[in-house]
């Protein structure tokens, strides 16, 4: 299984980097993990609607260039569909049994994602109604991917 995480921006906080490294290490036996960072546009403190749309468009174009057509694309967005860890593991397992082996998870920047990126998704996934920093979402996503794989493999979750 190939797992691609396409994320806008770099992770800056050491504690997040450490957590991400830990889950990257845990995932090595189970999948080929590829984290691709696209450049984040610099936004002024107060962003107008036009500026926001222009930033999302630029970041979105960078994301869309990277996505492989055969990859199952999962966009992380607050308005997405909700799953339990078990039901998401079941969904991934069914997709794998149908022949899908390449998954791309897309995380936007601080302003979110463009409509074009959302329209390209095979699934829009929400972790919560809460708003999380996009760098933290990367760590949460890696933990969930690890959990989903452990559920699929019927292995105990390593704590």
One Martini backbone bead per residue (centre of mass of N, CA, C, O) as a GRO file, in nm:
protein
  159
    1UNK     BB    1   0.097   0.036   0.021
    2UNK     BB    2   0.022   0.375  -0.062
    3UNK     BB    3   0.115   0.677   0.116
    4UNK     BB    4  -0.002   1.010   0.073
    5UNK     BB    5   0.110   1.329   0.192
    6UNK     BB    6  -0.046   1.636   0.122
    7UNK     BB    7   0.110   1.943   0.228
    8UNK     BB    8   0.084   2.256   0.353
    9UNK     BB    9   0.375   2.308   0.448
   10UNK     BB   10   0.563   2.319   0.739
   11UNK     BB   11   0.699   2.181   1.015
   12UNK     BB   12   0.804   2.357   1.318
   13UNK     BB   13   0.749   2.186   1.560
   14UNK     BB   14   0.915   1.960   1.748
   15UNK     BB   15   0.682   1.790   1.873
   16UNK     BB   16   0.561   1.722   1.593
   17UNK     BB   17   0.805   1.597   1.458
   18UNK     BB   18   0.834   1.366   1.661
   19UNK     BB   19   0.554   1.237   1.615
   20UNK     BB   20   0.587   1.188   1.312
   21UNK     BB   21   0.836   1.004   1.330
   22UNK     BB   22   0.702   0.782   1.493
   23UNK     BB   23   0.481   0.707   1.276
   24UNK     BB   24   0.669   0.650   1.048
   25UNK     BB   25   0.808   0.412   1.189
   26UNK     BB   26   0.545   0.238   1.237
   27UNK     BB   27   0.474   0.224   0.913
   28UNK     BB   28   0.701   0.069   0.761
   29UNK     BB   29   0.575  -0.236   0.764
   30UNK     BB   30   0.289  -0.139   0.596
   31UNK     BB   31   0.412   0.105   0.415
   32UNK     BB   32   0.440   0.361   0.175
   33UNK     BB   33   0.567   0.670   0.272
   34UNK     BB   34   0.464   1.005   0.151
   35UNK     BB   35   0.583   1.331   0.207
   36UNK     BB   36   0.431   1.630   0.071
   37UNK     BB   37   0.544   1.958   0.032
   38UNK     BB   38   0.387   2.261  -0.011
   39UNK     BB   39   0.384   2.574  -0.069
   40UNK     BB   40   0.321   2.846   0.131
   41UNK     BB   41   0.143   3.116   0.147
   42UNK     BB   42   0.158   3.445   0.227
   43UNK     BB   43  -0.039   3.592   0.478
   44UNK     BB   44  -0.203   3.824   0.596
   45UNK     BB   45  -0.357   3.896   0.883
   46UNK     BB   46  -0.562   4.039   0.688
   47UNK     BB   47  -0.799   3.878   0.481
   48UNK     BB   48  -0.934   3.889   0.196
   49UNK     BB   49  -1.129   3.731  -0.018
   50UNK     BB   50  -0.941   3.762  -0.265
   51UNK     BB   51  -0.679   3.669  -0.127
   52UNK     BB   52  -0.777   3.393  -0.040
   53UNK     BB   53  -0.841   3.284  -0.324
   54UNK     BB   54  -0.553   3.320  -0.440
   55UNK     BB   55  -0.408   3.137  -0.243
   56UNK     BB   56  -0.574   2.877  -0.288
   57UNK     BB   57  -0.511   2.855  -0.587
   58UNK     BB   58  -0.204   2.822  -0.571
   59UNK     BB   59  -0.200   2.579  -0.379
   60UNK     BB   60  -0.389   2.400  -0.550
   61UNK     BB   61  -0.207   2.375  -0.800
   62UNK     BB   62   0.021   2.228  -0.653
   63UNK     BB   63  -0.143   1.984  -0.568
   64UNK     BB   64  -0.261   1.887  -0.846
   65UNK     BB   65   0.023   1.821  -0.973
   66UNK     BB   66   0.081   1.570  -0.770
   67UNK     BB   67  -0.157   1.411  -0.829
   68UNK     BB   68  -0.265   1.095  -0.891
   69UNK     BB   69  -0.508   0.949  -1.075
   70UNK     BB   70  -0.503   0.653  -0.917
   71UNK     BB   71  -0.556   0.793  -0.663
   72UNK     BB   72  -0.701   0.804  -0.355
   73UNK     BB   73  -0.875   1.095  -0.257
   74UNK     BB   74  -0.820   1.268   0.060
   75UNK     BB   75  -0.989   1.525   0.210
   76UNK     BB   76  -0.927   1.758   0.462
   77UNK     BB   77  -1.240   1.867   0.616
   78UNK     BB   78  -1.482   1.998   0.816
   79UNK     BB   79  -1.725   1.918   0.591
   80UNK     BB   80  -1.694   1.631   0.615
   81UNK     BB   81  -1.687   1.309   0.672
   82UNK     BB   82  -1.768   1.073   0.924
   83UNK     BB   83  -1.568   0.850   1.129
   84UNK     BB   84  -1.464   0.585   1.257
   85UNK     BB   85  -1.197   0.397   1.285
   86UNK     BB   86  -1.341   0.134   1.197
   87UNK     BB   87  -1.495   0.246   0.942
   88UNK     BB   88  -1.239   0.342   0.793
   89UNK     BB   89  -1.094   0.073   0.781
   90UNK     BB   90  -1.317  -0.066   0.617
   91UNK     BB   91  -1.302   0.120   0.373
   92UNK     BB   92  -1.006   0.065   0.300
   93UNK     BB   93  -1.030  -0.239   0.270
   94UNK     BB   94  -1.234  -0.233   0.036
   95UNK     BB   95  -1.054  -0.076  -0.158
   96UNK     BB   96  -0.825  -0.284  -0.163
   97UNK     BB   97  -1.007  -0.524  -0.266
   98UNK     BB   98  -1.067  -0.344  -0.539
   99UNK     BB   99  -0.741  -0.237  -0.608
  100UNK     BB  100  -0.651  -0.023  -0.409
  101UNK     BB  101  -0.301   0.119  -0.328
  102UNK     BB  102  -0.350   0.439  -0.355
  103UNK     BB  103  -0.310   0.710  -0.119
  104UNK     BB  104  -0.438   1.051  -0.077
  105UNK     BB  105  -0.366   1.303   0.160
  106UNK     BB  106  -0.517   1.628   0.215
  107UNK     BB  107  -0.357   1.928   0.342
  108UNK     BB  108  -0.403   2.230   0.428
  109UNK     BB  109  -0.375   2.533   0.519
  110UNK     BB  110  -0.472   2.802   0.711
  111UNK     BB  111  -0.715   2.847   0.476
  112UNK     BB  112  -0.712   2.572   0.333
  113UNK     BB  113  -0.907   2.482   0.042
  114UNK     BB  114  -0.982   2.454  -0.265
  115UNK     BB  115  -1.239   2.367  -0.466
  116UNK     BB  116  -1.070   2.201  -0.667
  117UNK     BB  117  -0.960   2.001  -0.462
  118UNK     BB  118  -1.231   1.902  -0.352
  119UNK     BB  119  -1.337   1.799  -0.635
  120UNK     BB  120  -1.098   1.574  -0.659
  121UNK     BB  121  -1.229   1.405  -0.454
  122UNK     BB  122  -1.335   1.089  -0.318
  123UNK     BB  123  -1.293   1.216  -0.022
  124UNK     BB  124  -1.437   1.385   0.257
  125UNK     BB  125  -1.268   1.448   0.565
  126UNK     BB  126  -1.357   1.449   0.916
  127UNK     BB  127  -1.249   1.488   1.258
  128UNK     BB  128  -1.407   1.772   1.315
  129UNK     BB  129  -1.543   2.082   1.425
  130UNK     BB  130  -1.283   2.152   1.484
  131UNK     BB  131  -1.000   2.358   1.480
  132UNK     BB  132  -0.686   2.286   1.335
  133UNK     BB  133  -0.376   2.281   1.292
  134UNK     BB  134  -0.220   2.166   1.011
  135UNK     BB  135   0.022   2.035   1.161
  136UNK     BB  136  -0.147   1.858   1.358
  137UNK     BB  137  -0.303   1.695   1.144
  138UNK     BB  138  -0.067   1.523   1.052
  139UNK     BB  139  -0.040   1.363   1.315
  140UNK     BB  140  -0.329   1.258   1.335
  141UNK     BB  141  -0.329   1.109   1.066
  142UNK     BB  142  -0.097   0.911   1.125
  143UNK     BB  143  -0.233   0.777   1.364
  144UNK     BB  144  -0.483   0.678   1.204
  145UNK     BB  145  -0.343   0.506   0.996
  146UNK     BB  146  -0.221   0.315   1.198
  147UNK     BB  147  -0.489   0.225   1.322
  148UNK     BB  148  -0.623   0.116   1.064
  149UNK     BB  149  -0.413  -0.100   1.006
  150UNK     BB  150  -0.440  -0.255   1.273
  151UNK     BB  151  -0.735  -0.327   1.226
  152UNK     BB  152  -0.707  -0.476   0.957
  153UNK     BB  153  -0.480  -0.681   1.089
  154UNK     BB  154  -0.563  -0.756   1.385
  155UNK     BB  155  -0.395  -0.570   1.573
  156UNK     BB  156  -0.254  -0.436   1.821
  157UNK     BB  157  -0.227  -0.138   1.973
  158UNK     BB  158   0.037   0.074   1.998
  159UNK     BB  159   0.128   0.277   2.296
   0.00000   0.00000   0.00000
